[in-house]
GROMACS .gro file of C-alpha atoms in nm:
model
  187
    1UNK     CA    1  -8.066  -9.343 -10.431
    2UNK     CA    2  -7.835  -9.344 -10.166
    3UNK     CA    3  -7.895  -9.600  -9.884
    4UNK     CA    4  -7.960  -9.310  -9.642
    5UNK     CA    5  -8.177  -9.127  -9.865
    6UNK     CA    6  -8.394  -9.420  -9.965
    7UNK     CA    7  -8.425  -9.484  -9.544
    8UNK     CA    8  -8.482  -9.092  -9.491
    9UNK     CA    9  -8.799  -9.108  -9.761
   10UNK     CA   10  -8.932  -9.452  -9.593
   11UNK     CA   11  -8.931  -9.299  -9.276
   12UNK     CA   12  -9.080  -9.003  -9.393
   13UNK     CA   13  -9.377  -9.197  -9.597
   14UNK     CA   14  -9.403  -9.472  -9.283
   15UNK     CA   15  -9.460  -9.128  -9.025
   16UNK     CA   16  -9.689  -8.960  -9.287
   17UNK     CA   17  -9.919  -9.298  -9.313
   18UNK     CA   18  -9.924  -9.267  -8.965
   19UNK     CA   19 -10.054  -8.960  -8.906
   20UNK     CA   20 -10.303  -9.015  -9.204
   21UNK     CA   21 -10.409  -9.340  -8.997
   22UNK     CA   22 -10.388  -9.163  -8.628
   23UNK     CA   23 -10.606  -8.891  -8.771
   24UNK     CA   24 -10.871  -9.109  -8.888
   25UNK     CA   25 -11.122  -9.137  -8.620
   26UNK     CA   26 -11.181  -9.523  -8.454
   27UNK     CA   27 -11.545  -9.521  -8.367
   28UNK     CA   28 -11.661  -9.782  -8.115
   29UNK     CA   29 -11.871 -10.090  -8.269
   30UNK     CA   30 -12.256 -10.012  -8.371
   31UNK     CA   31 -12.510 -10.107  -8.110
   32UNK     CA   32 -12.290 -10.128  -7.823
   33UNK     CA   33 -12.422 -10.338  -7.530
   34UNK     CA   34 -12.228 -10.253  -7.177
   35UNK     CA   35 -12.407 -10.542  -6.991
   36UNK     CA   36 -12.298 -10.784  -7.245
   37UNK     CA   37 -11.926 -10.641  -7.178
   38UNK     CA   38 -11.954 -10.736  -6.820
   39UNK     CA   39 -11.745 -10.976  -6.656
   40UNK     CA   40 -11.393 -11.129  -6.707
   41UNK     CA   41 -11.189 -11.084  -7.001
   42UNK     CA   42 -10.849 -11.260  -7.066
   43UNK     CA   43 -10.572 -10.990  -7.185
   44UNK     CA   44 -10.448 -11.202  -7.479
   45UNK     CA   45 -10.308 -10.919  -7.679
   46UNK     CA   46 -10.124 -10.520  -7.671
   47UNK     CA   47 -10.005 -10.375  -7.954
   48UNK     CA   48  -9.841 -10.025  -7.920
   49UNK     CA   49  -9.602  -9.830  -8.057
   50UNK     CA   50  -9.499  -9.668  -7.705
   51UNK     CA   51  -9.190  -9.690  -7.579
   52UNK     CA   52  -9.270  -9.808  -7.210
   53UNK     CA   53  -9.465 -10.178  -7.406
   54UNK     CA   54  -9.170 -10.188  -7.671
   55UNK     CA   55  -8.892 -10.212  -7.381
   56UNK     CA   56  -9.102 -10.421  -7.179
   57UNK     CA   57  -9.333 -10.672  -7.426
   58UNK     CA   58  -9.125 -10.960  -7.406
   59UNK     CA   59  -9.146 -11.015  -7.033
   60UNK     CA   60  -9.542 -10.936  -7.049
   61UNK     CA   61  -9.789 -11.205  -6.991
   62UNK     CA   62 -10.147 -11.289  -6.973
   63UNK     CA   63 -10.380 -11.107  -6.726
   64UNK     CA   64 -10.752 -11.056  -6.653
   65UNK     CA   65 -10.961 -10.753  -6.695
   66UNK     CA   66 -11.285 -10.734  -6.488
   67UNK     CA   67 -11.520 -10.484  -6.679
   68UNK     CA   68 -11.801 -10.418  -6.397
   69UNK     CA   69 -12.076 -10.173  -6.493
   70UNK     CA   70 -12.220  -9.859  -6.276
   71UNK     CA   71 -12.527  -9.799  -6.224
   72UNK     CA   72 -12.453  -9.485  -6.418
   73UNK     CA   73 -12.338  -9.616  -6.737
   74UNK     CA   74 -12.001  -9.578  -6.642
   75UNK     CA   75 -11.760  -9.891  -6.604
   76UNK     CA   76 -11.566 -10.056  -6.324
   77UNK     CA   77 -11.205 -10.146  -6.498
   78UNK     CA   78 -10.977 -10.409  -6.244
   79UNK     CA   79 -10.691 -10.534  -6.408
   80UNK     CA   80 -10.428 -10.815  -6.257
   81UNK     CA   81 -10.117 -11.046  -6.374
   82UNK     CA   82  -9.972 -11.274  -6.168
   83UNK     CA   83  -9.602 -11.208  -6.145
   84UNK     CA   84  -9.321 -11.453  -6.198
   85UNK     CA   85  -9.246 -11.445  -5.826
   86UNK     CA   86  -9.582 -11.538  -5.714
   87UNK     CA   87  -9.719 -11.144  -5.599
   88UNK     CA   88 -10.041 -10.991  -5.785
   89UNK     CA   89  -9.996 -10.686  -6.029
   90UNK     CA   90 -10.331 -10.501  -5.991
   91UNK     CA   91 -10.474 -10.189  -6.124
   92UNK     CA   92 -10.790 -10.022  -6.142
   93UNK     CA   93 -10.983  -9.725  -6.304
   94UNK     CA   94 -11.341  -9.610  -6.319
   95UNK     CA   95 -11.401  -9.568  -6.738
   96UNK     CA   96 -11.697  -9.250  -6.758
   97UNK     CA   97 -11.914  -9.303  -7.060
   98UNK     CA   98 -11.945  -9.068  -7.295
   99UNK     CA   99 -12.250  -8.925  -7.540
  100UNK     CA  100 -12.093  -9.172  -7.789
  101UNK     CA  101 -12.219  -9.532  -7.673
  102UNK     CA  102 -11.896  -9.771  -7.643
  103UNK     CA  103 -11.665  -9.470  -7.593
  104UNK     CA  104 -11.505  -9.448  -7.243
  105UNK     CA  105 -11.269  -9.163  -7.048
  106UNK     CA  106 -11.045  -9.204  -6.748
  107UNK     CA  107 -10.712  -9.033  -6.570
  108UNK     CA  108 -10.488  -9.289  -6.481
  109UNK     CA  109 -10.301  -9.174  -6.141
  110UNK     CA  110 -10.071  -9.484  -6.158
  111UNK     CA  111  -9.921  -9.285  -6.500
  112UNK     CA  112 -10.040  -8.987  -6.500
  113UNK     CA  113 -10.225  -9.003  -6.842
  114UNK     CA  114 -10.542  -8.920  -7.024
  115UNK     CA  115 -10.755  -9.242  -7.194
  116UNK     CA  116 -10.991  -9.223  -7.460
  117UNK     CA  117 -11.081  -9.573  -7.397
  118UNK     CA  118 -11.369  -9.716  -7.735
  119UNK     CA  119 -11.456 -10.064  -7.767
  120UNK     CA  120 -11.441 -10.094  -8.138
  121UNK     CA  121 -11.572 -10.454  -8.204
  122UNK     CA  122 -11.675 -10.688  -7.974
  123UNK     CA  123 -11.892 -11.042  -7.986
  124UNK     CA  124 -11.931 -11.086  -7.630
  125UNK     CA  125 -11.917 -11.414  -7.532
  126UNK     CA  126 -11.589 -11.423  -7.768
  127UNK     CA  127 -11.324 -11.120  -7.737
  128UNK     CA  128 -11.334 -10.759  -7.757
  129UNK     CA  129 -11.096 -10.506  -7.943
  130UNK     CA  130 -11.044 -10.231  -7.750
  131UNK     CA  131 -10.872  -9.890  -7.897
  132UNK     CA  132 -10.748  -9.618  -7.641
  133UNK     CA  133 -10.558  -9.316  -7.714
  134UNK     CA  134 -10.338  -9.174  -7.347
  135UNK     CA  135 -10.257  -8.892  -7.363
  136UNK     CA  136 -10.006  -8.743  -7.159
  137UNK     CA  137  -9.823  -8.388  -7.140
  138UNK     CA  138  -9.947  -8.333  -7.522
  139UNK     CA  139  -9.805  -8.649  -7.623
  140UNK     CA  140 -10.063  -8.917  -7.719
  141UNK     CA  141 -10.019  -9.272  -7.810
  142UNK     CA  142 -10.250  -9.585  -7.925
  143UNK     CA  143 -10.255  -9.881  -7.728
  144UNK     CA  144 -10.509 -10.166  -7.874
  145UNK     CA  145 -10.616 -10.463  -7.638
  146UNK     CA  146 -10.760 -10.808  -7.789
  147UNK     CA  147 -10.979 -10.944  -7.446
  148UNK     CA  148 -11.056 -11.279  -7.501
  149UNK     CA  149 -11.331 -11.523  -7.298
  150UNK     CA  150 -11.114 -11.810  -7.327
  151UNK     CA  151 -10.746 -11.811  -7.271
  152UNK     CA  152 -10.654 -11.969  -7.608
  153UNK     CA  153 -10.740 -11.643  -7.861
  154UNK     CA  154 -10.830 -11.860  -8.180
  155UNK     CA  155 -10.587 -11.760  -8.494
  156UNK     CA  156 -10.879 -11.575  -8.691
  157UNK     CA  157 -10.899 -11.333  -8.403
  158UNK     CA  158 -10.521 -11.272  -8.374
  159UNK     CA  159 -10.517 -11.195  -8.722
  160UNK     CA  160 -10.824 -10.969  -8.696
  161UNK     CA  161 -10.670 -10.797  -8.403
  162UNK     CA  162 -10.336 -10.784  -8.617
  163UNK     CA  163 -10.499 -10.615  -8.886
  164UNK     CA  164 -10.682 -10.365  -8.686
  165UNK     CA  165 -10.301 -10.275  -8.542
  166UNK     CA  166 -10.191 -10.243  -8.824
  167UNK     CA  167 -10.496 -10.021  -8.992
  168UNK     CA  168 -10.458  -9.814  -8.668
  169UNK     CA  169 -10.071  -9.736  -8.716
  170UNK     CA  170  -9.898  -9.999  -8.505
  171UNK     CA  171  -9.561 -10.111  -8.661
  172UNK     CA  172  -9.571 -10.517  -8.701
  173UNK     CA  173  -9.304 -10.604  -8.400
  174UNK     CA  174  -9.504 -10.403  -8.209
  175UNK     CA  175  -9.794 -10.618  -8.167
  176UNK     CA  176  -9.785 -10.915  -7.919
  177UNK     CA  177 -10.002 -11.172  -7.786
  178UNK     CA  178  -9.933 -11.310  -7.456
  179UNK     CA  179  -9.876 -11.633  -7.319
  180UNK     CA  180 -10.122 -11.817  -7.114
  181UNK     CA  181 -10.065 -11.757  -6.752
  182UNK     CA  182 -10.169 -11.871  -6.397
  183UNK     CA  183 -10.467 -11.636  -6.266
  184UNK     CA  184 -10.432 -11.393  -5.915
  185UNK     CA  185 -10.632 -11.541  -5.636
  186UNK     CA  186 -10.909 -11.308  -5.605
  187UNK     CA  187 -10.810 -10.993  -5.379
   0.00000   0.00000   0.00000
């Protein structure tokens, strides 16, 4: 085979097993426990095959997510990193519950996007893997999330969360884990 030819059919195959792997449905963990989810979680890893996290990984650092429940059932979502220049990043959504326990939906109005947010494993007093699809203008895209307890993600987990990137069609430079970073002061 030509060189092109042989890189046409990997691309091909490589964007096939994706959309075998997007296809398959990620179901959040069995016997999901939203109080047990509540409080702060260190943002140790993204993967994502989007274009905005590839262009911008490498300058990405540790945060904190605050997961806060409702009385409702839905949940509270505060993000922040601390910038290199001293100033707070912060973001927040409100995460409605769905009929499927551990499956979440929010509109972001900082992008403009659609989140099928589902906590697909979790031991909570250890990290959480966290699978959403956004979906904006008809385009979606995956972005997992390894929270963490403690800002030092052991290596089991990173190759746990590694693995679960990769089962859920995330190229291998494409997954990142952050380095530890100072907190925000609390708002």
């Amino acid at each position: 085979m030509q060189g092109g030819t042989m890189r046409n059919t990997l691309n091909m195959l490589a964007t096939l097993m994706w959309v075998l792997t997007a296809c398959a449905e990620v179901v959040p963990v069995q016997n999901f426990d939203l109080e047990k989810m509540t409080g702060k979680w260190f943002t140790a890893g993204f993967a994502s095959n989007a274009q905005w996290f590839v262009n911008h990984k490498a300058s990405m650092k540790m945060g904190t997510a605050t997961l806060t429940p409702t009385e409702g059932g839905d949940i509270d979502l505060s993000y922040t990193t601390l910038n290199a220049d001293g100033s707070c990043w912060r973001m927040t959504h409100l995460a409605k519950k769905t009929d499927t326990p551990g499956r979440f939906t929010f509109h972001s109005q900082v992008w403009n996007n659609d989140n099928d947010m589902r906590i697909v494993d979790a031991v909570y007093d250890e990290y959480a893997l966290v699978h959403t699809i956004k979906t904006k203008e008809g385009v979606s895209q995956v972005l997992n999330k390894l929270y963490t307890r403690s800002p030092e993600p052991s290596d089991d987990l990173k190759q746990k969360f590694t693995q679960f990137s990769l089962d859920t069609g995330i190229l291998p430079d494409n997954i990142a884990f952050f380095p530890r970073n100072a907190e925000c002061p609390e708002a």
